[in-house]
Amino acid sequence: MSPYISMIGAGWLGFPLAKTLINENCKVFATTTKEEKRDHLLALGIKAEILIFDNFFLEKEFTLPSETEILIITLPPSLGKQVNLEHYKAILAHILEQTVKIKRLRKILFTSSTSVYGNAMGILTEEREIQPQTNQEKILAETEDFLKQKSEDYDLFILRLGGLVGPGREPAHFFKNKKDLPGGEIQVNLVHQTDVIEIIKKIIMNDIPQGIYNITADEHPARGLFYPQRAKERGMEEPTFIWGSEPERYVSNEKVKKVTGYTLVYPDPLFF
């Protein structure tokens, strides 16, 4: 029997994920910040509510459906710049307070980012110590630690996503009109929306061990190759890079592939 899934955040990733899950005969509840998206979700048979993460969110009444078996949280630390970053953990805590009342909850999935590895070098596996540098990276790292202090009543999956590419997110625009950028040799850590959705579906529908999982493409071309090629293919001016001597550094996806048995639809960013 397909599970009842509640999704906090039906944005660029959450919206197509919700559509995929409803097509798998799951029952889905999703939150969004936009009325038109809520109406679209409702038309698809997805129970949906408007949820605005402003500075007054913590004072609002919010209840997750009691039938929830899987909770997916897909909220970026900026929350669309609706709140200050320091409120992020408090918002997550407010949401998680609801899980105490949900007796059927089996899994929580939280979408983090491979950016938490910060300046760490080499092949970055889930066992490597993270080195967050920016404020947003630190917020994600703190949130991961916070979520680990969880109830034993459900499994926790922390999904560290690479840079997201797919409909509406064209990497050719990332360095538009830029010249002589340092670090041409630095390897990209990207992943296609389709593969993220399919891996999340695998975790939901199968008996997968809880834990931290990196989700990136198999290949990690140098950005000095990837971004000019991407721009050229789309008829845009190509950015230029200065190549240096940065050591090898990329995020490994071997664990998630081994555990789920998943083969990526888009293994190489050069062919996204």
mmCIF file of N, CA, C and O in Angstrom, residues 148-201:
data_model
loop_
_atom_site.group_PDB
_atom_site.id
_atom_site.type_symbol
_atom_site.label_atom_id
_atom_site.label_comp_id
_atom_site.label_asym_id
_atom_site.label_seq_id
_atom_site.Cartn_x
_atom_site.Cartn_y
_atom_site.Cartn_z
ATOM 1 N N LYS A 148 19.466 15.270 13.838
ATOM 2 C CA LYS A 148 20.002 14.000 14.336
ATOM 3 C C LYS A 148 19.595 13.734 15.785
ATOM 4 O O LYS A 148 19.620 12.585 16.240
ATOM 5 N N GLN A 149 19.244 14.787 16.502
ATOM 6 C CA GLN A 149 18.773 14.638 17.879
ATOM 7 C C GLN A 149 17.278 14.346 17.850
ATOM 8 O O GLN A 149 16.446 15.071 18.392
ATOM 9 N N LYS A 150 16.943 13.259 17.206
ATOM 10 C CA LYS A 150 15.559 12.962 16.861
ATOM 11 C C LYS A 150 14.986 11.873 17.747
ATOM 12 O O LYS A 150 15.684 11.211 18.499
ATOM 13 N N SER A 151 13.685 11.686 17.570
ATOM 14 C CA SER A 151 13.026 10.559 18.199
ATOM 15 C C SER A 151 13.492 9.275 17.536
ATOM 16 O O SER A 151 13.869 9.260 16.365
ATOM 17 N N GLU A 152 13.480 8.197 18.282
ATOM 18 C CA GLU A 152 13.840 6.886 17.725
ATOM 19 C C GLU A 152 12.656 6.246 17.004
ATOM 20 O O GLU A 152 12.762 5.134 16.502
ATOM 21 N N ASP A 153 11.548 6.956 16.937
ATOM 22 C CA ASP A 153 10.324 6.373 16.381
ATOM 23 C C ASP A 153 10.288 6.400 14.855
ATOM 24 O O ASP A 153 9.398 5.809 14.254
ATOM 25 N N TYR A 154 11.215 7.107 14.221
ATOM 26 C CA TYR A 154 11.223 7.182 12.757
ATOM 27 C C TYR A 154 12.665 7.206 12.259
ATOM 28 O O TYR A 154 13.606 7.500 13.008
ATOM 29 N N ASP A 155 12.836 6.911 10.968
ATOM 30 C CA ASP A 155 14.148 6.962 10.333
ATOM 31 C C ASP A 155 14.376 8.348 9.737
ATOM 32 O O ASP A 155 13.451 8.970 9.211
ATOM 33 N N LEU A 156 15.616 8.813 9.828
ATOM 34 C CA LEU A 156 15.980 10.131 9.313
ATOM 35 C C LEU A 156 16.919 9.979 8.124
ATOM 36 O O LEU A 156 17.923 9.270 8.183
ATOM 37 N N PHE A 157 16.582 10.684 7.035
ATOM 38 C CA PHE A 157 17.403 10.699 5.830
ATOM 39 C C PHE A 157 17.816 12.139 5.539
ATOM 40 O O PHE A 157 16.961 12.992 5.288
ATOM 41 N N ILE A 158 19.110 12.407 5.610
ATOM 42 C CA ILE A 158 19.644 13.720 5.255
ATOM 43 C C ILE A 158 20.234 13.599 3.860
ATOM 44 O O ILE A 158 21.200 12.856 3.643
ATOM 45 N N LEU A 159 19.643 14.296 2.906
ATOM 46 C CA LEU A 159 20.020 14.182 1.503
ATOM 47 C C LEU A 159 20.811 15.418 1.101
ATOM 48 O O LEU A 159 20.254 16.515 0.984
ATOM 49 N N ARG A 160 22.110 15.239 0.914
ATOM 50 C CA ARG A 160 22.970 16.354 0.515
ATOM 51 C C ARG A 160 22.985 16.435 -1.011
ATOM 52 O O ARG A 160 23.637 15.635 -1.684
ATOM 53 N N LEU A 161 22.251 17.405 -1.533
ATOM 54 C CA LEU A 161 22.076 17.543 -2.976
ATOM 55 C C LEU A 161 23.173 18.401 -3.584
ATOM 56 O O LEU A 161 23.569 19.424 -3.012
ATOM 57 N N GLY A 162 23.640 17.984 -4.765
ATOM 58 C CA GLY A 162 24.551 18.822 -5.528
ATOM 59 C C GLY A 162 23.808 20.004 -6.116
ATOM 60 O O GLY A 162 22.600 20.195 -5.887
ATOM 61 N N GLY A 163 24.507 20.824 -6.875
ATOM 62 C CA GLY A 163 23.864 21.958 -7.529
ATOM 63 C C GLY A 163 22.766 21.473 -8.456
ATOM 64 O O GLY A 163 22.995 20.620 -9.310
ATOM 65 N N LEU A 164 21.574 22.005 -8.293
ATOM 66 C CA LEU A 164 20.392 21.487 -8.990
ATOM 67 C C LEU A 164 20.245 22.073 -10.385
ATOM 68 O O LEU A 164 20.298 23.294 -10.568
ATOM 69 N N VAL A 165 20.045 21.177 -11.335
ATOM 70 C CA VAL A 165 19.863 21.567 -12.733
ATOM 71 C C VAL A 165 18.607 20.895 -13.264
ATOM 72 O O VAL A 165 18.288 19.762 -12.887
ATOM 73 N N GLY A 166 17.891 21.588 -14.128
ATOM 74 C CA GLY A 166 16.675 21.022 -14.699
ATOM 75 C C GLY A 166 15.807 22.138 -15.246
ATOM 76 O O GLY A 166 16.291 23.259 -15.480
ATOM 77 N N PRO A 167 14.529 21.878 -15.450
ATOM 78 C CA PRO A 167 13.635 22.897 -16.018
ATOM 79 C C PRO A 167 13.685 24.212 -15.242
ATOM 80 O O PRO A 167 13.469 24.230 -14.026
ATOM 81 N N GLY A 168 13.999 25.288 -15.941
ATOM 82 C CA GLY A 168 14.046 26.595 -15.294
ATOM 83 C C GLY A 168 15.355 26.896 -14.597
ATOM 84 O O GLY A 168 15.532 28.001 -14.072
ATOM 85 N N ARG A 169 16.273 25.942 -14.567
ATOM 86 C CA ARG A 169 17.593 26.175 -13.958
ATOM 87 C C ARG A 169 18.666 25.782 -14.969
ATOM 88 O O ARG A 169 19.129 24.650 -14.984
ATOM 89 N N GLU A 170 19.017 26.732 -15.796
ATOM 90 C CA GLU A 170 19.976 26.522 -16.871
ATOM 91 C C GLU A 170 21.372 26.933 -16.397
ATOM 92 O O GLU A 170 21.620 28.113 -16.139
ATOM 93 N N PRO A 171 22.302 25.981 -16.271
ATOM 94 C CA PRO A 171 23.632 26.328 -15.768
ATOM 95 C C PRO A 171 24.411 27.271 -16.673
ATOM 96 O O PRO A 171 25.368 27.902 -16.209
ATOM 97 N N ALA A 172 24.028 27.396 -17.933
ATOM 98 C CA ALA A 172 24.708 28.349 -18.815
ATOM 99 C C ALA A 172 24.578 29.776 -18.305
ATOM 100 O O ALA A 172 25.382 30.648 -18.639
ATOM 101 N N HIS A 173 23.565 30.030 -17.479
ATOM 102 C CA HIS A 173 23.361 31.369 -16.933
ATOM 103 C C HIS A 173 24.187 31.628 -15.673
ATOM 104 O O HIS A 173 24.281 32.778 -15.229
ATOM 105 N N PHE A 174 24.774 30.568 -15.085
ATOM 106 C CA PHE A 174 25.454 30.730 -13.795
ATOM 107 C C PHE A 174 26.618 31.716 -13.884
ATOM 108 O O PHE A 174 26.885 32.459 -12.942
ATOM 109 N N PHE A 175 27.357 31.687 -14.996
ATOM 110 C CA PHE A 175 28.507 32.582 -15.171
ATOM 111 C C PHE A 175 28.343 33.420 -16.440
ATOM 112 O O PHE A 175 29.300 33.658 -17.173
ATOM 113 N N LYS A 176 27.137 33.880 -16.665
ATOM 114 C CA LYS A 176 26.820 34.647 -17.861
ATOM 115 C C LYS A 176 27.674 35.911 -17.943
ATOM 116 O O LYS A 176 27.766 36.691 -16.987
ATOM 117 N N ASN A 177 28.325 36.094 -19.116
ATOM 118 C CA ASN A 177 29.129 37.284 -19.413
ATOM 119 C C ASN A 177 30.332 37.460 -18.488
ATOM 120 O O ASN A 177 30.883 38.563 -18.379
ATOM 121 N N LYS A 178 30.766 36.382 -17.821
ATOM 122 C CA LYS A 178 31.919 36.465 -16.924
ATOM 123 C C LYS A 178 33.200 36.122 -17.684
ATOM 124 O O LYS A 178 33.214 35.242 -18.548
ATOM 125 N N LYS A 179 34.279 36.805 -17.333
ATOM 126 C CA LYS A 179 35.558 36.603 -18.007
ATOM 127 C C LYS A 179 36.671 36.412 -16.976
ATOM 128 O O LYS A 179 36.647 36.998 -15.890
ATOM 129 N N ASP A 180 37.630 35.578 -17.359
ATOM 130 C CA ASP A 180 38.852 35.356 -16.566
ATOM 131 C C ASP A 180 38.540 34.976 -15.120
ATOM 132 O O ASP A 180 39.133 35.503 -14.170
ATOM 133 N N LEU A 181 37.624 34.064 -14.971
ATOM 134 C CA LEU A 181 37.267 33.573 -13.629
ATOM 135 C C LEU A 181 38.340 32.602 -13.145
ATOM 136 O O LEU A 181 38.778 31.728 -13.885
ATOM 137 N N PRO A 182 38.781 32.726 -11.905
ATOM 138 C CA PRO A 182 39.785 31.790 -11.392
ATOM 139 C C PRO A 182 39.165 30.407 -11.153
ATOM 140 O O PRO A 182 37.953 30.272 -11.037
ATOM 141 N N GLY A 183 40.016 29.395 -11.090
ATOM 142 C CA GLY A 183 39.546 28.055 -10.724
ATOM 143 C C GLY A 183 38.910 27.276 -11.845
ATOM 144 O O GLY A 183 37.958 26.519 -11.610
ATOM 145 N N GLY A 184 39.410 27.415 -13.054
ATOM 146 C CA GLY A 184 38.846 26.647 -14.165
ATOM 147 C C GLY A 184 38.957 25.151 -13.966
ATOM 148 O O GLY A 184 38.156 24.393 -14.503
ATOM 149 N N GLU A 185 39.938 24.726 -13.170
ATOM 150 C CA GLU A 185 40.157 23.297 -12.942
ATOM 151 C C GLU A 185 39.233 22.700 -11.887
ATOM 152 O O GLU A 185 39.159 21.471 -11.728
ATOM 153 N N ILE A 186 38.488 23.534 -11.162
ATOM 154 C CA ILE A 186 37.609 23.052 -10.092
ATOM 155 C C ILE A 186 36.473 22.218 -10.678
ATOM 156 O O ILE A 186 35.829 22.620 -11.643
ATOM 157 N N GLN A 187 36.243 21.059 -10.090
ATOM 158 C CA GLN A 187 35.226 20.147 -10.606
ATOM 159 C C GLN A 187 33.833 20.546 -10.125
ATOM 160 O O GLN A 187 33.648 20.973 -8.976
ATOM 161 N N VAL A 188 32.830 20.393 -11.003
ATOM 162 C CA VAL A 188 31.458 20.725 -10.641
ATOM 163 C C VAL A 188 30.813 19.547 -9.907
ATOM 164 O O VAL A 188 31.175 18.387 -10.122
ATOM 165 N N ASN A 189 29.897 19.861 -9.037
ATOM 166 C CA ASN A 189 29.117 18.859 -8.315
ATOM 167 C C ASN A 189 27.642 19.171 -8.539
ATOM 168 O O ASN A 189 26.999 19.852 -7.734
ATOM 169 N N LEU A 190 27.124 18.710 -9.668
ATOM 170 C CA LEU A 190 25.769 19.018 -10.088
ATOM 171 C C LEU A 190 24.918 17.755 -10.086
ATOM 172 O O LEU A 190 25.431 16.638 -10.060
ATOM 173 N N VAL A 191 23.607 17.938 -10.140
ATOM 174 C CA VAL A 191 22.684 16.799 -10.241
ATOM 175 C C VAL A 191 21.413 17.279 -10.929
ATOM 176 O O VAL A 191 20.987 18.424 -10.749
ATOM 177 N N HIS A 192 20.833 16.391 -11.729
ATOM 178 C CA HIS A 192 19.612 16.746 -12.453
ATOM 179 C C HIS A 192 18.389 16.492 -11.574
ATOM 180 O O HIS A 192 18.337 15.530 -10.798
ATOM 181 N N GLN A 193 17.394 17.367 -11.720
ATOM 182 C CA GLN A 193 16.150 17.256 -10.956
ATOM 183 C C GLN A 193 15.537 15.859 -11.060
ATOM 184 O O GLN A 193 15.062 15.298 -10.062
ATOM 185 N N THR A 194 15.544 15.287 -12.259
ATOM 186 C CA THR A 194 14.946 13.966 -12.464
ATOM 187 C C THR A 194 15.569 12.921 -11.556
ATOM 188 O O THR A 194 14.867 12.109 -10.949
ATOM 189 N N ASP A 195 16.900 12.933 -11.441
ATOM 190 C CA ASP A 195 17.578 11.935 -10.619
ATOM 191 C C ASP A 195 17.309 12.137 -9.134
ATOM 192 O O ASP A 195 17.166 11.167 -8.385
ATOM 193 N N VAL A 196 17.221 13.383 -8.692
ATOM 194 C CA VAL A 196 16.891 13.639 -7.289
ATOM 195 C C VAL A 196 15.509 13.074 -6.966
ATOM 196 O O VAL A 196 15.310 12.387 -5.951
ATOM 197 N N ILE A 197 14.548 13.346 -7.831
ATOM 198 C CA ILE A 197 13.185 12.871 -7.609
ATOM 199 C C ILE A 197 13.131 11.338 -7.578
ATOM 200 O O ILE A 197 12.490 10.738 -6.714
ATOM 201 N N GLU A 198 13.823 10.699 -8.512
ATOM 202 C CA GLU A 198 13.799 9.242 -8.581
ATOM 203 C C GLU A 198 14.473 8.603 -7.368
ATOM 204 O O GLU A 198 14.020 7.569 -6.863
ATOM 205 N N ILE A 199 15.548 9.207 -6.871
ATOM 206 C CA ILE A 199 16.212 8.671 -5.679
ATOM 207 C C ILE A 199 15.327 8.849 -4.450
ATOM 208 O O ILE A 199 15.207 7.940 -3.617
ATOM 209 N N ILE A 200 14.682 10.003 -4.324
ATOM 210 C CA ILE A 200 13.755 10.202 -3.200
ATOM 211 C C ILE A 200 12.627 9.182 -3.264
ATOM 212 O O ILE A 200 12.228 8.615 -2.239
ATOM 213 N N LYS A 201 12.136 8.925 -4.454
ATOM 214 C CA LYS A 201 11.080 7.912 -4.611
ATOM 215 C C LYS A 201 11.569 6.539 -4.151
ATOM 216 O O LYS A 201 10.841 5.804 -3.489
#
